[in-house]
Short mmCIF file of C-alpha atoms and ligand atoms in Angstrom, two decimals:
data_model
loop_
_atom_site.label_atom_id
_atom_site.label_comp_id
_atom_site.label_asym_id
_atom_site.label_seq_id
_atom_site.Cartn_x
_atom_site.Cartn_y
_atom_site.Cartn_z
CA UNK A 1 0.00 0.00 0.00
CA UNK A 2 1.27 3.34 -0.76
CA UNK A 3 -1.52 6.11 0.75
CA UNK A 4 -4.43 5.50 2.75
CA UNK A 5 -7.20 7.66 2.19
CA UNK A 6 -10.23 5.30 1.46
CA UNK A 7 -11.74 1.73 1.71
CA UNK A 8 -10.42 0.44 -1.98
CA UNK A 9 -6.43 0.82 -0.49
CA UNK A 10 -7.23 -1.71 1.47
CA UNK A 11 -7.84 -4.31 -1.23
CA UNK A 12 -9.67 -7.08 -0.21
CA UNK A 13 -11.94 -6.26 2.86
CA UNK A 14 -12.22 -10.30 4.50
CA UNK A 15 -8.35 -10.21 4.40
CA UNK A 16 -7.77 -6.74 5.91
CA UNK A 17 -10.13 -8.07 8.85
CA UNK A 18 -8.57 -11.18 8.93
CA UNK A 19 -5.00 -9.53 9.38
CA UNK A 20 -6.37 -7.04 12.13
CA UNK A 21 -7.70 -10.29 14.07
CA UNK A 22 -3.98 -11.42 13.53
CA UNK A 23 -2.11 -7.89 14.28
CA UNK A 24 -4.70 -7.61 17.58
CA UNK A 25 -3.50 -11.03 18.50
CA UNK A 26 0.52 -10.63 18.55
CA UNK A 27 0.84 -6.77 17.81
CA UNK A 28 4.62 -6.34 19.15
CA UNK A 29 5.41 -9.39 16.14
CA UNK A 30 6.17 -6.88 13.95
CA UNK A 31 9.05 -4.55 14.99
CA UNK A 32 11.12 -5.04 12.71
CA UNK A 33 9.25 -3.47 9.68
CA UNK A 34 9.68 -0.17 11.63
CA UNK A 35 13.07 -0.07 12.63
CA UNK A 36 14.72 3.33 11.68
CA UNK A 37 11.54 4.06 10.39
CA UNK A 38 9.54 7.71 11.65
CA UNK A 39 5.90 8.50 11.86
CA UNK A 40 4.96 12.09 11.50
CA UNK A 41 1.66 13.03 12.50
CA UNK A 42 0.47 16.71 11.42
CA UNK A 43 -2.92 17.51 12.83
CA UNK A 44 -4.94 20.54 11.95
CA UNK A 45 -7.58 19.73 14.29
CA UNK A 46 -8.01 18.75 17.48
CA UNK A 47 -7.80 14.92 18.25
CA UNK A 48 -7.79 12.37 21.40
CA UNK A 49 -8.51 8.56 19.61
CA UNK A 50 -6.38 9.54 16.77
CA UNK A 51 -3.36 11.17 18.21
CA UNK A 52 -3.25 8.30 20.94
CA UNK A 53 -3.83 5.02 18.50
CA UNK A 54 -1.69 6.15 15.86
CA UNK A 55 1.46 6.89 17.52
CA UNK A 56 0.61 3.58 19.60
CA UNK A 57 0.13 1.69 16.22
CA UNK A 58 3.47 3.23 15.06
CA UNK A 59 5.45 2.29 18.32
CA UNK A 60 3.75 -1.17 17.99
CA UNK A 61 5.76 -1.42 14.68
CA UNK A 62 8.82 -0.28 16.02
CA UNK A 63 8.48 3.32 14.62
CA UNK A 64 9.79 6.41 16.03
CA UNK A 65 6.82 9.28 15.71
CA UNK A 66 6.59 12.75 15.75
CA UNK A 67 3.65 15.04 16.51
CA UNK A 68 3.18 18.46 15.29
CA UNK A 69 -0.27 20.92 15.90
CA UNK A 70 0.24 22.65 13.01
CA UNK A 71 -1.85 25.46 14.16
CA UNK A 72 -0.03 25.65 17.40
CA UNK A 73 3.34 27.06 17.44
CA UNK A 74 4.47 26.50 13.88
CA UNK A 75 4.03 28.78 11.50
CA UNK A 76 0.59 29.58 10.22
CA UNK A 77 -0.20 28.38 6.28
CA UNK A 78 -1.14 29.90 3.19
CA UNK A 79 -3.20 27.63 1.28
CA UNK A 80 -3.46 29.27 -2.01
CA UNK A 81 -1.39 29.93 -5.21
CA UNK A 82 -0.63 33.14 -6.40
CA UNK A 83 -1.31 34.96 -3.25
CA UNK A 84 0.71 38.03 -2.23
CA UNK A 85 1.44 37.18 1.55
CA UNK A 86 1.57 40.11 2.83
CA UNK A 87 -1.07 39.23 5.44
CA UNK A 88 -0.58 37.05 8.74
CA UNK A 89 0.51 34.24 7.17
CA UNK A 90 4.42 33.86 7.05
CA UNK A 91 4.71 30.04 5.37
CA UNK A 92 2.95 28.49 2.26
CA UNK A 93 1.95 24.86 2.16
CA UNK A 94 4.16 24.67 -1.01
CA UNK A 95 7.22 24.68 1.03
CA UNK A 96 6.46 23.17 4.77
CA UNK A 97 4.66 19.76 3.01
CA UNK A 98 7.88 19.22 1.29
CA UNK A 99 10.24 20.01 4.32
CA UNK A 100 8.03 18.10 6.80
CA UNK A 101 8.53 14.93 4.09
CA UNK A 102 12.21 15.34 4.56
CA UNK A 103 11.76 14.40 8.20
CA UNK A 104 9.90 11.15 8.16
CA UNK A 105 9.02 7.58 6.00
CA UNK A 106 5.17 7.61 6.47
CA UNK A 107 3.07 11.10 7.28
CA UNK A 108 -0.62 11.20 9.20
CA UNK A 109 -2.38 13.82 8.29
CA UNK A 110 -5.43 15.31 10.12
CA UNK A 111 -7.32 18.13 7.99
CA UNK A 112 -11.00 18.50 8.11
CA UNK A 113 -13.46 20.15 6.01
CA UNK A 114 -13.67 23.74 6.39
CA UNK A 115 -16.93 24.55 5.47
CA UNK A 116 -15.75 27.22 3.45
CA UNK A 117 -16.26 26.05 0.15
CA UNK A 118 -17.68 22.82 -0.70
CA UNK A 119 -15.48 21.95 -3.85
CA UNK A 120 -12.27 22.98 -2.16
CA UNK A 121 -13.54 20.27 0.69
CA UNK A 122 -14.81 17.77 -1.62
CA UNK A 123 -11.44 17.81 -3.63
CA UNK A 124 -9.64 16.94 -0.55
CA UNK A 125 -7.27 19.71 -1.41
CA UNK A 126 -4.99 19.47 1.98
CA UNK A 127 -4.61 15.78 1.59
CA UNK A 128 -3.53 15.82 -1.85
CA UNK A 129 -1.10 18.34 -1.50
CA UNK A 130 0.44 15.96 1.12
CA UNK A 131 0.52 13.46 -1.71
CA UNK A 132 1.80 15.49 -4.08
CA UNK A 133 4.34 17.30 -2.49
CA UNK A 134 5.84 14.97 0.81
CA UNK A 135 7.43 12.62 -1.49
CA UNK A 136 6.41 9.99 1.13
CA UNK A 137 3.41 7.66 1.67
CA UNK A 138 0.02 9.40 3.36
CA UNK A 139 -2.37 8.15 5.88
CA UNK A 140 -5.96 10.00 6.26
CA UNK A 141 -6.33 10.76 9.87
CA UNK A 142 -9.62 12.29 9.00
CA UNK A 143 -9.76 14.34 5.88
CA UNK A 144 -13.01 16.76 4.55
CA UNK A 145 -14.39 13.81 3.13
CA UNK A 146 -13.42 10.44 5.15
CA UNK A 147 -12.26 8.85 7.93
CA UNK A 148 -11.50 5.27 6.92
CA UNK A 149 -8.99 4.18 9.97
CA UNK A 150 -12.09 4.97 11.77
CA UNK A 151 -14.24 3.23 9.44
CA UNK A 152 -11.85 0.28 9.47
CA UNK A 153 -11.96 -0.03 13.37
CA UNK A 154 -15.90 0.33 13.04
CA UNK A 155 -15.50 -2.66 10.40
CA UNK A 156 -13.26 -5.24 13.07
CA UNK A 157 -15.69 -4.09 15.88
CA UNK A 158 -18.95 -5.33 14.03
CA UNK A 159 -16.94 -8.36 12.57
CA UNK A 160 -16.13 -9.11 16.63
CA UNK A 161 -19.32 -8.34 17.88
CA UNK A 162 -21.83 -9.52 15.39
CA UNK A 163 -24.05 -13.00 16.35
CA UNK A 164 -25.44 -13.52 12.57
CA UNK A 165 -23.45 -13.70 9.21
CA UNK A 166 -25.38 -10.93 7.68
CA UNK A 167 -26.18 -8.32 10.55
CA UNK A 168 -28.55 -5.12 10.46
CA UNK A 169 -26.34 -2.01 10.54
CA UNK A 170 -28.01 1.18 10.84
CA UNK A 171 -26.13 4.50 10.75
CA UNK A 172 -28.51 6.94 12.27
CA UNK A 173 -28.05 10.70 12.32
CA UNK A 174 -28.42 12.69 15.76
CA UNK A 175 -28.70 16.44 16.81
CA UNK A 176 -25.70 18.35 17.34
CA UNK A 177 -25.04 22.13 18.91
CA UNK A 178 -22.18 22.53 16.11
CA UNK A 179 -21.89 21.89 12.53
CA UNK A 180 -19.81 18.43 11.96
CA UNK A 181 -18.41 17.20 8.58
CA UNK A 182 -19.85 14.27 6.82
CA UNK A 183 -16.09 12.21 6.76
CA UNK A 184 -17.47 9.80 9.61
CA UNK A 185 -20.86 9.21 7.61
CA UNK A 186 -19.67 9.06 4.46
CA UNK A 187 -16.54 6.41 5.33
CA UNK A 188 -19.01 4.27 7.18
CA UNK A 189 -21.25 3.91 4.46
CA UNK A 190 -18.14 3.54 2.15
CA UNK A 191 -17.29 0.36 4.01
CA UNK A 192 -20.55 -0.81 5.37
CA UNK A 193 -21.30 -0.80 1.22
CA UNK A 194 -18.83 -3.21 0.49
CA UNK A 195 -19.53 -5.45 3.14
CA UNK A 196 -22.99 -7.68 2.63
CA UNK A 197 -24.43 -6.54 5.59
CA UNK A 198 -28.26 -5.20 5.98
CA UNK A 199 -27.31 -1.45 5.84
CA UNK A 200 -29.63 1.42 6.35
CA UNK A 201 -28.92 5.14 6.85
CA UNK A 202 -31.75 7.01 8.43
CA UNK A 203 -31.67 10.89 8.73
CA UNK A 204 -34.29 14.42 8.67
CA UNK A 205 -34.91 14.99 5.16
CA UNK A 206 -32.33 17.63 3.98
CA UNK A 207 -29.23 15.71 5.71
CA UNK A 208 -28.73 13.33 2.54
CA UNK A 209 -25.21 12.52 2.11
CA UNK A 210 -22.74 12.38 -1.25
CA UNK A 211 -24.63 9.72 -3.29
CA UNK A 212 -20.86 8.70 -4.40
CA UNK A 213 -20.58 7.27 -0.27
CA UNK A 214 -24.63 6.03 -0.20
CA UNK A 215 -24.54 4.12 -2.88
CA UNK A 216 -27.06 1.49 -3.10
CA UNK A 217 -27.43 1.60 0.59
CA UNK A 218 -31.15 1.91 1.79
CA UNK A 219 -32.41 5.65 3.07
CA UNK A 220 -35.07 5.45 5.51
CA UNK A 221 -36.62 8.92 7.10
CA UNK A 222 -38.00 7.22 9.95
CA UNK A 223 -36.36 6.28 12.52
CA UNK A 224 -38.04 4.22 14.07
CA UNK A 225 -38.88 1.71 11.24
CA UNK A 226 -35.29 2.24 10.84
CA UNK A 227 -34.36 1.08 14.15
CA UNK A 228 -36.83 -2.00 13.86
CA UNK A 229 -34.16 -5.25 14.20
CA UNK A 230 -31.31 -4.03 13.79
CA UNK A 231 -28.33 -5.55 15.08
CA UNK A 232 -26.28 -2.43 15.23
CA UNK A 233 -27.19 1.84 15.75
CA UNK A 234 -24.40 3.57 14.60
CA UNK A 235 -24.65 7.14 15.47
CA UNK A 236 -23.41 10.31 13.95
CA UNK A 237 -24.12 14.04 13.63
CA UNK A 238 -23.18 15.53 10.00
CA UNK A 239 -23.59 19.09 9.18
CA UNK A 240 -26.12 19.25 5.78
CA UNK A 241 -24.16 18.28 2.40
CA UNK A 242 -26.87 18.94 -0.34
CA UNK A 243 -26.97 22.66 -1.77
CA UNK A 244 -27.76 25.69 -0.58
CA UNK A 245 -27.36 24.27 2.60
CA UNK A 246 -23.60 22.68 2.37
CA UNK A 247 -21.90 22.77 6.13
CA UNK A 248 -24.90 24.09 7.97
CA UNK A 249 -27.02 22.89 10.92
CA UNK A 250 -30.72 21.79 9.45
CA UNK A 251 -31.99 20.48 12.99
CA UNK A 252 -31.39 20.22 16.67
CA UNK A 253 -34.16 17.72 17.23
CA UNK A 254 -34.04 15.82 20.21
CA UNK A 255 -36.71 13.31 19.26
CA UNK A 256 -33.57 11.60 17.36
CA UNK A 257 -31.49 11.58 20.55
CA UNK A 258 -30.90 7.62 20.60
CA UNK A 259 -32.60 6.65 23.98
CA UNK A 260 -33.48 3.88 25.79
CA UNK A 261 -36.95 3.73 23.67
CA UNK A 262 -35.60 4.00 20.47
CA UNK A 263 -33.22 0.73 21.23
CA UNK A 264 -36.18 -0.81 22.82
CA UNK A 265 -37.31 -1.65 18.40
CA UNK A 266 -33.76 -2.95 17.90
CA UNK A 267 -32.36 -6.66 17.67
CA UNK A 268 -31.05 -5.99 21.48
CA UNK A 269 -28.69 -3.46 18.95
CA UNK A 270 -25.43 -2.58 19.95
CA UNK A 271 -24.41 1.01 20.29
CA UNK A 272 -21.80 2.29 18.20
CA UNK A 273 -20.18 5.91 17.97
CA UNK A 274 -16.91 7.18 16.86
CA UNK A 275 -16.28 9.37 19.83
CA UNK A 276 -16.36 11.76 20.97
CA UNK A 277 -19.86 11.81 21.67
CA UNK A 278 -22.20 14.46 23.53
CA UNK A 279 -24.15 12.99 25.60
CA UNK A 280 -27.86 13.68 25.73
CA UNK A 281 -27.41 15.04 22.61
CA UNK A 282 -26.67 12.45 20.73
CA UNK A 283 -27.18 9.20 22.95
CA UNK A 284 -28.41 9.11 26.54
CA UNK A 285 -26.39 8.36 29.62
CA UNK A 286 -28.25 4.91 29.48
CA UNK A 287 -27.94 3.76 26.58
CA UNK A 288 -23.58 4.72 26.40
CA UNK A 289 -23.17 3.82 30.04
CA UNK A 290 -25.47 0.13 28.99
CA UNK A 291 -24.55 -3.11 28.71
CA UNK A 292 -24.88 -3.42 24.89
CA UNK A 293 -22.79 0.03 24.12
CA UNK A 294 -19.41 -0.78 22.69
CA UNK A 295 -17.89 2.27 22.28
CA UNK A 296 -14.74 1.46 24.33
CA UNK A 297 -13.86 -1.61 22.48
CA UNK A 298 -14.77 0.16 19.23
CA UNK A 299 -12.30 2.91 20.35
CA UNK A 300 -9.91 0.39 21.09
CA UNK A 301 -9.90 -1.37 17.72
CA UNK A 302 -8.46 2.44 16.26
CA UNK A 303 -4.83 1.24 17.06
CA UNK A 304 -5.44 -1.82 15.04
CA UNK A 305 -7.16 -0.01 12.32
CA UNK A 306 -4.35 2.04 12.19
CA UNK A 307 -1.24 -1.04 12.81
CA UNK A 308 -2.67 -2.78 9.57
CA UNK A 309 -2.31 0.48 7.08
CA UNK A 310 1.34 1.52 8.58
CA UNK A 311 1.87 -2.09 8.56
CA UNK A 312 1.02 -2.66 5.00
CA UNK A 313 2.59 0.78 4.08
CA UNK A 314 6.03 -0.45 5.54
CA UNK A 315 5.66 -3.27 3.69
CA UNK A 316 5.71 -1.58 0.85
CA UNK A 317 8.80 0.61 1.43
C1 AN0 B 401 -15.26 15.28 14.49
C2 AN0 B 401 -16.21 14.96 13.34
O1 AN0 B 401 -17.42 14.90 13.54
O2 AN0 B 401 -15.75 14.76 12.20
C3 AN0 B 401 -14.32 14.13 14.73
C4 AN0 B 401 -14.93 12.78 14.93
C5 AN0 B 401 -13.94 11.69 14.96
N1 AN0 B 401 -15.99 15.53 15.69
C6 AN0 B 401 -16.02 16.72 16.29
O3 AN0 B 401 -15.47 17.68 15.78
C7 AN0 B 401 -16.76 16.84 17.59
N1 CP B 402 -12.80 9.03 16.69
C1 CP B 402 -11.78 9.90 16.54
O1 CP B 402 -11.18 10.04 15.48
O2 CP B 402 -11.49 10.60 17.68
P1 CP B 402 -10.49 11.84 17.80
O3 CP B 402 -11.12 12.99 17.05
O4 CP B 402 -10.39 12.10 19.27
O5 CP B 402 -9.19 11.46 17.19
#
């Protein structure tokens, strides 16, 4: 594997599972692929999961790492060609992606979407400039348009948890005080479509997501005949993708909290969220704090999400 940035680097989607059941099993079996070998992680947003399971992943592999807040005591970035900088920002992205190459074998990058413009988000413009310009091999720590080392730990979770071949997976959305972007949605229906599991997204009308990441997956307005049987609620807030509306907050309804009655119509569902969560916002203390949430474990699986692609990157090296 050279970059990871979506579901098809990882090829094969049985066998990536089957190798994170294998890496979870006898992670430290692997040092030697990372010997000499640095991990630099650049974030441009604030992380807890993916800062922690990444550079864990890496030091799993024998990897030295490096962690830099870009936005926090280096210098701040232009973006954009052809501008005169004359303004606050003393560094273009043109010359720091290149140096911070120079420094490492494999880069993480963290840059969400902005909000700012939707075709400057939905071109994934930060991340490709890392892949254009490092000269090294890229890892998506969330991007404006994915997530998939979350979406891979979701994946390994489910695979761990689930009691039937082909499982109900619904990815509900819930309110939000802030606008969130649509990477965590749209990677988990990116994998959940390759997989041949019952998968339905249910949302407000007016939160439809990229039809590139829905697919053929089922859309169901109503909740609760969503929720009927399923095996697993996955739960996620996402800002509004579809035009005029692109990055802003539709709803704040708290009828699609997930609660205690809504996981009453489930299959005895598991409860799934990326984290972090707000609670009683978008699931109630019961239902997180209950015996069939699996957030922790799902949590846990992002260090062997993460071990896999730097593992199969080194590989490659
Ligand atoms: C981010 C998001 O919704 O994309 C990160 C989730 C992993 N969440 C927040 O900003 C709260
Ligand atoms: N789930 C996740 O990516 O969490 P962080 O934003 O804390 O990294």
């Amino acid at each position: 594997m050279r970059h990871f940035t979506n579901v098809k680097d990882l090829g094969d989607l049985k066998q990536a599972v089957a190798e994170a059941l294998e890496v979870k099993a006898n992670r430290y079996n692997y040092q030697h692929l990372g010997q000499n070998k640095t991990m630099l992680l650049i974030f441009f947003n604030s992380s807890l999961r993916t800062r922690l399971s990444t550079q864990k992943a890496a030091m799993n592999l024998g990897m030295n790492t490096m962690v830099l807040d870009i936005t926090q005591g280096a210098w701040k970035l232009e973006t954009e060609r052809g501008v005169v900088m004359d303004g606050d920002k003393p560094e273009h992205l043109f010359e720091a992606v290149p140096v911070m190459g120079c420094y490492c074998d494999v880069i993480g990058v963290r840059a969400f979407a902005r909000f700012e413009n939707k075709e400057e988000d939905y071109n994934e413009m930060i991340l490709n400039q890392f892949i254009q310009l490092s000269g090294k091999p890229v890892v998506s720590m969330e991007a404006c348009t994915g997530h998939p080392l979350q979406s891979f730990a979701d994946l390994i979770t489910i695979e761990e948890y689930k009691s039937k071949e082909r499982p109900k997976v619904v990815l509900t959305w819930a309110p939000h005080p802030r606008a969130l972007p649509q990477a965590v949605p749209n990677s988990f229906a990116d994998f959940m479509n390759e997989t041949d599991y019952d998968f339905v997204i249910t949302h407000p009308e007016g939160y439809e997501l990229d039809p590139r990441f829905v697919r053929g997956a089922k859309v169901e307005y109503d909740q609760k005949k969503a929720f009927e049987g399923a095996d697993f609620i996955y739960a996620k807030n996402w800002a509004a993708f579809t035009d005029p509306n692109y990055g802003q907050i539709l709803s704040k309804d708290r009828n699609w909290t997930v609660g205690v009655e809504q996981m009453a119509l489930t299959n005895d569902a598991h409860f799934m969220h990326c984290l972090p969560v707000r609670r009683n916002m978008i699931v109630t203390d019961d239902v997180i704090e209950g015996p069939r949430s699996i957030v922790i474990p799902e949590a846990a699986n992002r260090e062997i999400s993460a071990q896999v692609v730097i593992k199969r990157i080194l590989e490659g090296i």
